XYZ file of C-alpha atoms in Angstrom:
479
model
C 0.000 0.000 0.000
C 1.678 3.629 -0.990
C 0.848 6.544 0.704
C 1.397 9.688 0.196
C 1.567 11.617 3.766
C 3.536 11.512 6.910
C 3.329 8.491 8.648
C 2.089 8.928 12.287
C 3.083 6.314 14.754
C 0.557 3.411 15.172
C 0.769 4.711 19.395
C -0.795 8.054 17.857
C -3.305 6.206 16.852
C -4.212 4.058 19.709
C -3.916 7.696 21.826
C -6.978 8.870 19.399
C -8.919 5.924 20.096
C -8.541 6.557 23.830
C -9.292 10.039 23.818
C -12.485 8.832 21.710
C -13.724 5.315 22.424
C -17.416 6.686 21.965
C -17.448 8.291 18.907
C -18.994 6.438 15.886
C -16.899 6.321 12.742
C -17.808 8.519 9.881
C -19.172 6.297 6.801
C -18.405 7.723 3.413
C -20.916 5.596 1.738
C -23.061 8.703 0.727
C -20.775 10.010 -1.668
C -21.118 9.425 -5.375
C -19.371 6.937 -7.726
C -15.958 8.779 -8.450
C -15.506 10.342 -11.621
C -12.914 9.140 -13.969
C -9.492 10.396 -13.561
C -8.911 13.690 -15.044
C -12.720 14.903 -14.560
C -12.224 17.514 -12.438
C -12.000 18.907 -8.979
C -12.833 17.138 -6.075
C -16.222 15.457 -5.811
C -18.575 16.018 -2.564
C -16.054 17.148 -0.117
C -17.102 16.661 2.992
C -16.665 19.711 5.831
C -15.248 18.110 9.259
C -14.734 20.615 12.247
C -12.199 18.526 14.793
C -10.569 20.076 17.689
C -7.045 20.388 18.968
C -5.648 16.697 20.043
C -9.398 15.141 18.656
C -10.229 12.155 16.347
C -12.004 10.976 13.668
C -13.017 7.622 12.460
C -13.335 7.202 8.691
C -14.955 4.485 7.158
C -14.827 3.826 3.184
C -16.300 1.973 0.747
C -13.529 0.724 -0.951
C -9.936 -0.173 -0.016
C -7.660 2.450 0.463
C -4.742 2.918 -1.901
C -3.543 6.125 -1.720
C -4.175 8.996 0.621
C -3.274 12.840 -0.068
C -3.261 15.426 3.265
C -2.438 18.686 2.029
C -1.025 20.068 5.394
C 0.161 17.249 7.872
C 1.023 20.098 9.986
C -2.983 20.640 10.861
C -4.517 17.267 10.811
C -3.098 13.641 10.067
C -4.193 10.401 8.885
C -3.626 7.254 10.107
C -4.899 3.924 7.876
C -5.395 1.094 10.360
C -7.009 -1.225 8.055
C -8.078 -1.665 3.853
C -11.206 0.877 4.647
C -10.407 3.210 7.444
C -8.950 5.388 8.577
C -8.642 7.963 11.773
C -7.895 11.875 11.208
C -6.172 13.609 13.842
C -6.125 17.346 14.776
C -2.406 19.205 15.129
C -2.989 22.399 14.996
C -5.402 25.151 14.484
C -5.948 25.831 10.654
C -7.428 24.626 7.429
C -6.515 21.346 5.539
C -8.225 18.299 3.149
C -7.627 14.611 2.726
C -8.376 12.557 -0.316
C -8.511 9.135 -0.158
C -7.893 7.265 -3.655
C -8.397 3.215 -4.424
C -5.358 0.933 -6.543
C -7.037 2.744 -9.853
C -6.720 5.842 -8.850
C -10.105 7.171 -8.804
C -10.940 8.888 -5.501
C -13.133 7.711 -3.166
C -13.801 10.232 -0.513
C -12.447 14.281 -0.007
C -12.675 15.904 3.309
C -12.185 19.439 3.981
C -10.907 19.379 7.558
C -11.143 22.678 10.186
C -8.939 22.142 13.314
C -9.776 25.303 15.989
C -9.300 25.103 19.404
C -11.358 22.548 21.854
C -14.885 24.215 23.223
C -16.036 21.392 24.836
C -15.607 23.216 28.267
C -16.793 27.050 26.778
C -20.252 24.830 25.976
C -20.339 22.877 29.022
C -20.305 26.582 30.801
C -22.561 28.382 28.433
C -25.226 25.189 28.600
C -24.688 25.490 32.884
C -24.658 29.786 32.693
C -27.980 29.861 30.936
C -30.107 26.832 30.665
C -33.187 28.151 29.072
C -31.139 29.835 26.301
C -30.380 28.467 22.622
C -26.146 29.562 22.452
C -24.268 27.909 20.438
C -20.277 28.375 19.607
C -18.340 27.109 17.232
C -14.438 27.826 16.099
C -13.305 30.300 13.197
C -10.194 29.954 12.977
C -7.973 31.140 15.806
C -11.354 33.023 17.379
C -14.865 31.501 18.131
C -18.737 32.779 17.246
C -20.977 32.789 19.467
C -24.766 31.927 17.602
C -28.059 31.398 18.993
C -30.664 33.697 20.687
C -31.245 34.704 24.499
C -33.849 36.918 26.226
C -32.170 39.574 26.633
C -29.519 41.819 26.026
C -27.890 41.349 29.426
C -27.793 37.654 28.685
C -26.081 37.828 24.911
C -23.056 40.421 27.217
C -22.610 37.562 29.809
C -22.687 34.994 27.563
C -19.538 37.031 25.502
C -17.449 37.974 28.245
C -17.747 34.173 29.846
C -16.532 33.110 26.325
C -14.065 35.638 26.474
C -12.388 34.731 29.788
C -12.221 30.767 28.998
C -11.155 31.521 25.230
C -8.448 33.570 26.895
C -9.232 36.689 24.837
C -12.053 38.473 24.392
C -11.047 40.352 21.336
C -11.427 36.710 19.656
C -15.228 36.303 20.406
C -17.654 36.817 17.731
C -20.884 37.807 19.582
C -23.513 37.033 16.590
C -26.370 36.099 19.507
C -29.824 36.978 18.970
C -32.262 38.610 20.872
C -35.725 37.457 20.681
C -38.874 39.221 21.671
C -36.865 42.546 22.518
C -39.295 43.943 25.197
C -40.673 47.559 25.285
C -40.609 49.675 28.408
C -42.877 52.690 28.962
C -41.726 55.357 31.592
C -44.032 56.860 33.754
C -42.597 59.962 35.355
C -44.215 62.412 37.903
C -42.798 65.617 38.901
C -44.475 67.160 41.850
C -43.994 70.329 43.654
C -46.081 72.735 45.440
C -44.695 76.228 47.465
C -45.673 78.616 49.591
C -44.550 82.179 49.797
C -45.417 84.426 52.930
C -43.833 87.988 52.245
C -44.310 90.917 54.563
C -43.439 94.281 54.831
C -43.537 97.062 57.076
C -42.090 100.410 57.162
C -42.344 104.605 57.871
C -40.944 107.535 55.819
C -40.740 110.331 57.457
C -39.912 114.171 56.274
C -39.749 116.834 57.868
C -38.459 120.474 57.888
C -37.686 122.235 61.170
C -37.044 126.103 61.423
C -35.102 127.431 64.720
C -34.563 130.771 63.855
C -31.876 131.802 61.073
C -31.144 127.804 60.978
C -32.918 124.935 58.572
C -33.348 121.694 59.074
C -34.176 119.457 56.692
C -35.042 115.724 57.799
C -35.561 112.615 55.488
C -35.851 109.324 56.295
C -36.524 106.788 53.730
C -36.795 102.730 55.156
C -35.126 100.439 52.561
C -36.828 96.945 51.973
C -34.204 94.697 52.267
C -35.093 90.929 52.134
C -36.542 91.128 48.497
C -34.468 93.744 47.660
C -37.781 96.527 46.227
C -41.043 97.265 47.956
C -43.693 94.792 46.861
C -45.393 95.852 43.858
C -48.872 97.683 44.935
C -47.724 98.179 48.844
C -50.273 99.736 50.819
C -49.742 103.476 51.725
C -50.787 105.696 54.240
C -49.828 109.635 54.289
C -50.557 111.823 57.055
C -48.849 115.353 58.010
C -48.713 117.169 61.458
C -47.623 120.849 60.787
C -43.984 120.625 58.575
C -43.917 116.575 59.163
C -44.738 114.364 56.703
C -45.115 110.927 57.269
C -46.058 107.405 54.994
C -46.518 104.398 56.276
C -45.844 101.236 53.806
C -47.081 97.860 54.546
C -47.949 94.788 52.574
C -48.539 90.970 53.210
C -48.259 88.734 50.816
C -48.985 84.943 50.627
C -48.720 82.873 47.789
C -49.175 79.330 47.005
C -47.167 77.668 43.060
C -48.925 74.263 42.154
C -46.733 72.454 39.636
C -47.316 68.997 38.166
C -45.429 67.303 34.914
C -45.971 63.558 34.179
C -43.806 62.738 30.870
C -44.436 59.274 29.363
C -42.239 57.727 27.085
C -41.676 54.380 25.588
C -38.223 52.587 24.275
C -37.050 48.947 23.432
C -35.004 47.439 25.987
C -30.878 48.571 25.614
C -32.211 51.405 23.425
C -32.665 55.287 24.549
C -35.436 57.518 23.971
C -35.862 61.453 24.515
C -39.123 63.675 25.323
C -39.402 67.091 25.292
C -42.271 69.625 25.290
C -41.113 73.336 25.884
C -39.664 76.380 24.119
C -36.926 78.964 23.966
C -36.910 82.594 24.884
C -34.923 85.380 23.699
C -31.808 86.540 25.756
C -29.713 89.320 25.203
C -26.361 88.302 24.184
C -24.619 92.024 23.724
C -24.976 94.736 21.301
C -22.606 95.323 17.805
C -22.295 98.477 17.006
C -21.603 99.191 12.857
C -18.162 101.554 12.923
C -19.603 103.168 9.881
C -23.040 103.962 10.662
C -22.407 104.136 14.566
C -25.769 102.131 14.781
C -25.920 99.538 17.314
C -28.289 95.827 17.494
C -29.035 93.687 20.280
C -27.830 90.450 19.458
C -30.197 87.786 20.961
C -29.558 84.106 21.764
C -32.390 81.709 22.873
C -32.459 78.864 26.452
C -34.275 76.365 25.895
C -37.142 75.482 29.087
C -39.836 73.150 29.026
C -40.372 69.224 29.792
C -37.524 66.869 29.268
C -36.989 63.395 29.358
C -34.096 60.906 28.748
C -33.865 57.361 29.943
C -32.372 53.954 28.860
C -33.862 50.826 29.634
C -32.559 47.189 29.987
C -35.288 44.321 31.146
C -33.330 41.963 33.271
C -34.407 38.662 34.708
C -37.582 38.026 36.839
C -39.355 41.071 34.943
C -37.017 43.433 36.827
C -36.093 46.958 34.567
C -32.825 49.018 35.007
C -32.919 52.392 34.409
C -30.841 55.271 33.347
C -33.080 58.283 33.740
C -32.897 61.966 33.012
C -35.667 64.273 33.585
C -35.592 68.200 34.022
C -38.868 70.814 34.656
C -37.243 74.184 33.980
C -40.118 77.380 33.708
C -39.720 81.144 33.248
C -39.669 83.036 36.623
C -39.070 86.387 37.680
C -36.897 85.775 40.785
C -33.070 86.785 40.088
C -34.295 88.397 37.052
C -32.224 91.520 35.195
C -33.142 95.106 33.558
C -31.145 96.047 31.143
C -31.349 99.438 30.206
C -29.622 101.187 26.779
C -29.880 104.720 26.014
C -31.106 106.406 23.243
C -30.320 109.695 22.532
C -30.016 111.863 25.234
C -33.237 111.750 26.935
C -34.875 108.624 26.129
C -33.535 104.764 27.602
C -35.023 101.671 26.341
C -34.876 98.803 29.313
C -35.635 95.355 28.896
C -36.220 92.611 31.578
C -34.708 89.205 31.222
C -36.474 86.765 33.280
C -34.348 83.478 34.825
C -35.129 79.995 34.523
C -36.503 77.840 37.419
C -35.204 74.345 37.175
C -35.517 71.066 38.866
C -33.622 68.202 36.997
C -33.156 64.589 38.426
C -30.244 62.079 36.819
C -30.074 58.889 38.528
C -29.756 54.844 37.627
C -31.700 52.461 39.198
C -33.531 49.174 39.437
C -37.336 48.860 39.779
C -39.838 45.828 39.302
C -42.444 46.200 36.115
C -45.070 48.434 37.352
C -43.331 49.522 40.869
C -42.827 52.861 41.772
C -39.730 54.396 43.093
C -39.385 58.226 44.936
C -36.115 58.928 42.754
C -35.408 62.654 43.803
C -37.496 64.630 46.544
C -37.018 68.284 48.687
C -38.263 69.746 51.338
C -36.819 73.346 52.001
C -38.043 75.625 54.577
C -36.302 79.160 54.030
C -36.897 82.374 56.088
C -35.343 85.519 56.376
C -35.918 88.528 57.941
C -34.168 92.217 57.768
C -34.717 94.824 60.021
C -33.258 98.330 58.738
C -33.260 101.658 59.678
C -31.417 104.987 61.179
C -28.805 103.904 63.794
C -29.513 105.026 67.397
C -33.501 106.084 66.647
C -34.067 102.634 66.023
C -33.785 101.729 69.851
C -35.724 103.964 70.891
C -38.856 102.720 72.871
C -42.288 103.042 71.325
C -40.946 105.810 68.978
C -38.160 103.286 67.485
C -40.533 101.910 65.141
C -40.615 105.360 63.270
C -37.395 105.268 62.031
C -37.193 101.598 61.021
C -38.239 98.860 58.069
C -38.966 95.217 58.994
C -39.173 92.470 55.969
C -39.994 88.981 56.341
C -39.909 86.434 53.981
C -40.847 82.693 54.720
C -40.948 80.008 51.704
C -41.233 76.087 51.948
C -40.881 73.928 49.209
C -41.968 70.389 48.725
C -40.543 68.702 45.426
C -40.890 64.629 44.487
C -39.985 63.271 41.579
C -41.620 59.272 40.942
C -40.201 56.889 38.420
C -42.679 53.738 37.364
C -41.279 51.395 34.535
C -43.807 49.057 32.775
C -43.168 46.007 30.422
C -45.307 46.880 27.541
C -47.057 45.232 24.899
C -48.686 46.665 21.171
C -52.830 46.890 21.634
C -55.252 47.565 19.163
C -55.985 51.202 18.080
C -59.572 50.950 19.045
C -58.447 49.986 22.841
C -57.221 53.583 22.681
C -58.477 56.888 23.527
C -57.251 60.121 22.378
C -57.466 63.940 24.150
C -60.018 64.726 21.325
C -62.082 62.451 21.610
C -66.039 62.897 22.194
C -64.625 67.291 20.877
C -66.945 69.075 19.106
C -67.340 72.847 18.297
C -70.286 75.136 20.038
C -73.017 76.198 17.747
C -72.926 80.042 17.816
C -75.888 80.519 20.018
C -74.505 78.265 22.701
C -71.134 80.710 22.485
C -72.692 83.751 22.607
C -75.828 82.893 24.834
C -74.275 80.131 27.146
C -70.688 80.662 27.134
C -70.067 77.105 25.881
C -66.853 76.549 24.446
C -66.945 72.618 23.156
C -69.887 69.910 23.729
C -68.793 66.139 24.495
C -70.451 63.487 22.330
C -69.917 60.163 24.555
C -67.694 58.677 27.008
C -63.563 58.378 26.008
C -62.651 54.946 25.623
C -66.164 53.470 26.153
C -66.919 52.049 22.881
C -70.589 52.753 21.962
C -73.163 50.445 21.552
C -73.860 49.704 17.605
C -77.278 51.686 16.630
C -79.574 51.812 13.254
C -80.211 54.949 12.353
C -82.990 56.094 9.615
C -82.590 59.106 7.430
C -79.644 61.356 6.477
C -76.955 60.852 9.203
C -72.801 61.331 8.927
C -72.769 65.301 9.934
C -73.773 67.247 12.862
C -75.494 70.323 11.471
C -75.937 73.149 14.165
């Protein structure tokens, strides 16, 4: 018998068997009568995958004659008998084997694929996560991970496990699908309500005194010191007693701000999604003047305020939902707000007020069960201050003191929560739906002008309507 290879050792061989004394030989009856010599390439080559120090048992329909291995370097054969033979695995890499009979004609081709053992890598991935489909197979001197899992999370552990047992993760191919990606709605509530107590008390007096030859001229104005300004509309009172003038401001103010924002939004697990409902408003950025025409322009940028939302979710086992949330409620407000004045000409100024911007903005991750709720920012502030001013030395004086001096007092609490609920969500019909407009229709002019009625409802939202037979013309409502 002549062939054409290196020769392993017949103790290789017996080593293969040992490794593998379950594995059923590989029967190459199901290839095709050879073609004649000369016909062409190689006829139904078979694809083997064999790992690292494995074996194969090859069984043949014919005696063997001759045998061709392109590489002996990746993957040997060994004949043992007239019709088989056992491949062995060297080395990672790509090879084939023919097998020919004494007239030459071939009997069976294999194209062989030595990669690395993943007997273990399986035996973890099957143990890491049993009710998954991942499979891995060997490309070359990396692996691919195939298959489908649950979620996201599950297709990342599955890769780095791979990646620590193949001994580099660079070498993992993560093709795993997800199925049934689930959708997450976010629910969030921003609540706040404050109260504002202001109040304000103070005298101005004036006064001119004449003792003899000599003037005196006495004026004493109370500053307001806790807001800064009087309250717009103070209360005054002016009375005069011979060449003293007196007025007595005083104002008390209470105020209660109600503010409520509940953003919804809805993403696909591992993906991010944005909301926002607001607007911009005009701020002066500076003035440019022309150096020709010496005429100057306000130039204006615009802040953004509103509604916002950001978040990022990832469903995790048990119906549990990580979050990575961002949510801001910003409003115009005239607190800390600016004048700016600009003159024009010499006797007329043009001013303009720039309000601020109230914010309160949350950024947090966190873990929350499908349809729990979770307090993920809150605030309570309780702020007072009080001034007293007025003209040193009078102000002590008893009973008369209070002449000469202004008392502010400002008192505001604040109460701010911010609630985060995730849902697992699911696609419903349309007509399981109900929109703002529904059951809107116009006022007839008689009912605006006579009744004050804005809009009349037609039906319940969301309650579907019994079916009905109507008779006649029907499809419009005619007022």
């Amino acid at each position: 018998m002549r062939i054409v290879m290196a020769r392993a050792l017949s103790a290789v061989a017996v080593a293969a068997l040992t490794l593998n004394p379950m594995l059923a030989p590989v029967s190459a009856s199901d290839y095709r009568a050879a073609a004649p010599a000369g016909a062409g390439d190689q006829l139904n080559a078979r694809f083997l995958p064999l790992g690292i120090g494995k074996s194969l048992v090859i069984d043949l329909p014919r005696d063997i004659k001759d045998v061709l291995v392109a590489d002996p370097k990746i993957a040997n054969a060994v004949i043992r008998s007239a019709q088989r033979a056992y491949i062995i695995g060297a080395a990672v890499g790509q090879t084939n084997i023919v097998f020919f009979d004494a007239q030459g004609q071939q009997i069976a081709a294999y194209d062989i694929a030595v990669t690395r053992d993943l007997n273990g890598v399986r035996t973890a991935l099957r143990q890491a996560f049993p009710n998954s489909d991942i499979r891995i197979e060997g490309v070359g001197d990396g692996v691919m991970l195939m298959g489908s899992v649950s979620s996201p999370v599950e297709a990342q552990q599955a890769q780095d496990i791979a990646g620590r047992l193949v001994g580099a993760a660079d070498r993992v191919v993560n093709n795993i699908v997800v199925r049934g990606r689930d959708q997450v709605m976010l629910k969030v509530t921003v609540a706040e309500v404050q109260r504002d107590i202001v109040k304000q008390l103070g005298v101005d007096l004036n006064a001119s005194l004449n003792y003899g030859t000599a003037v005196v001229n006495f004026n004493n104005s109370n500053p307001f010191s806790a807001l800064g300004r009087p309250l717009v509309g103070s209360n005054n009172l002016t009375g005069t007693f011979k060449s003293v003038s007196a007025t007595l401001r005083a104002m008390e103010s209470a105020g209660v701000v109600r503010t409520l924002a509940e953003p919804n939004l809805s993403a696909i697990s591992g993906e991010s999604a944005t909301f926002i409902a607001g607007g911009e408003f005009p701020v002066p950025a500076g003035f440019q003047c022309d150096p020709v025409t010496r005429v100057c322009t306000t130039q204006i940028t615009y802040k953004k305020f509103g509604i916002s939302l950001n978040f990022t979710p990832v469903v995790l086992a048990e119906g549990r939902i990580s979050l990575r949330v961002m949510t801001e409620v910003s409003e115009l407000s005239s607190d800390n707000s600016i004048t700016l004045t600009q003159a024009v000409g010499t006797t007329q100024t043009n001013s303009l007020t720039v309000p601020s911007i109230k914010t309160r903005r949350a950024e947090t991750t966190l873990e929350i069960p499908s349809g729990g709720s979770l307090a993920m920012a809150g605030l309570i502030q309780d702020q007072t201050k009080q001034a007293i001013n007025g003209l040193p030395g009078l102000t002590q004086l008893p009973v008369l003191g209070a002449l000469f001096r202004s008392r502010d007092y400002v008192n505001r609490q604040t109460e701010l929560m911010v609630l985060v609920t995730p849902y697992v969500v699911r696609a419903v019909a349309q007509k399981d739906l109900s929109r703002p407009d529904d059951g809107f229709v116009d006022a007839s002019d008689p009912q605006s002008d006579l009744l004050g009625t804005i809009n009349r409802i037609y039906g319940v939202p969301g309650k579907a309507e019994p079916a009905r037979r109507y008779r006649g013309a029907y499809g419009f409502i005619t007022d």
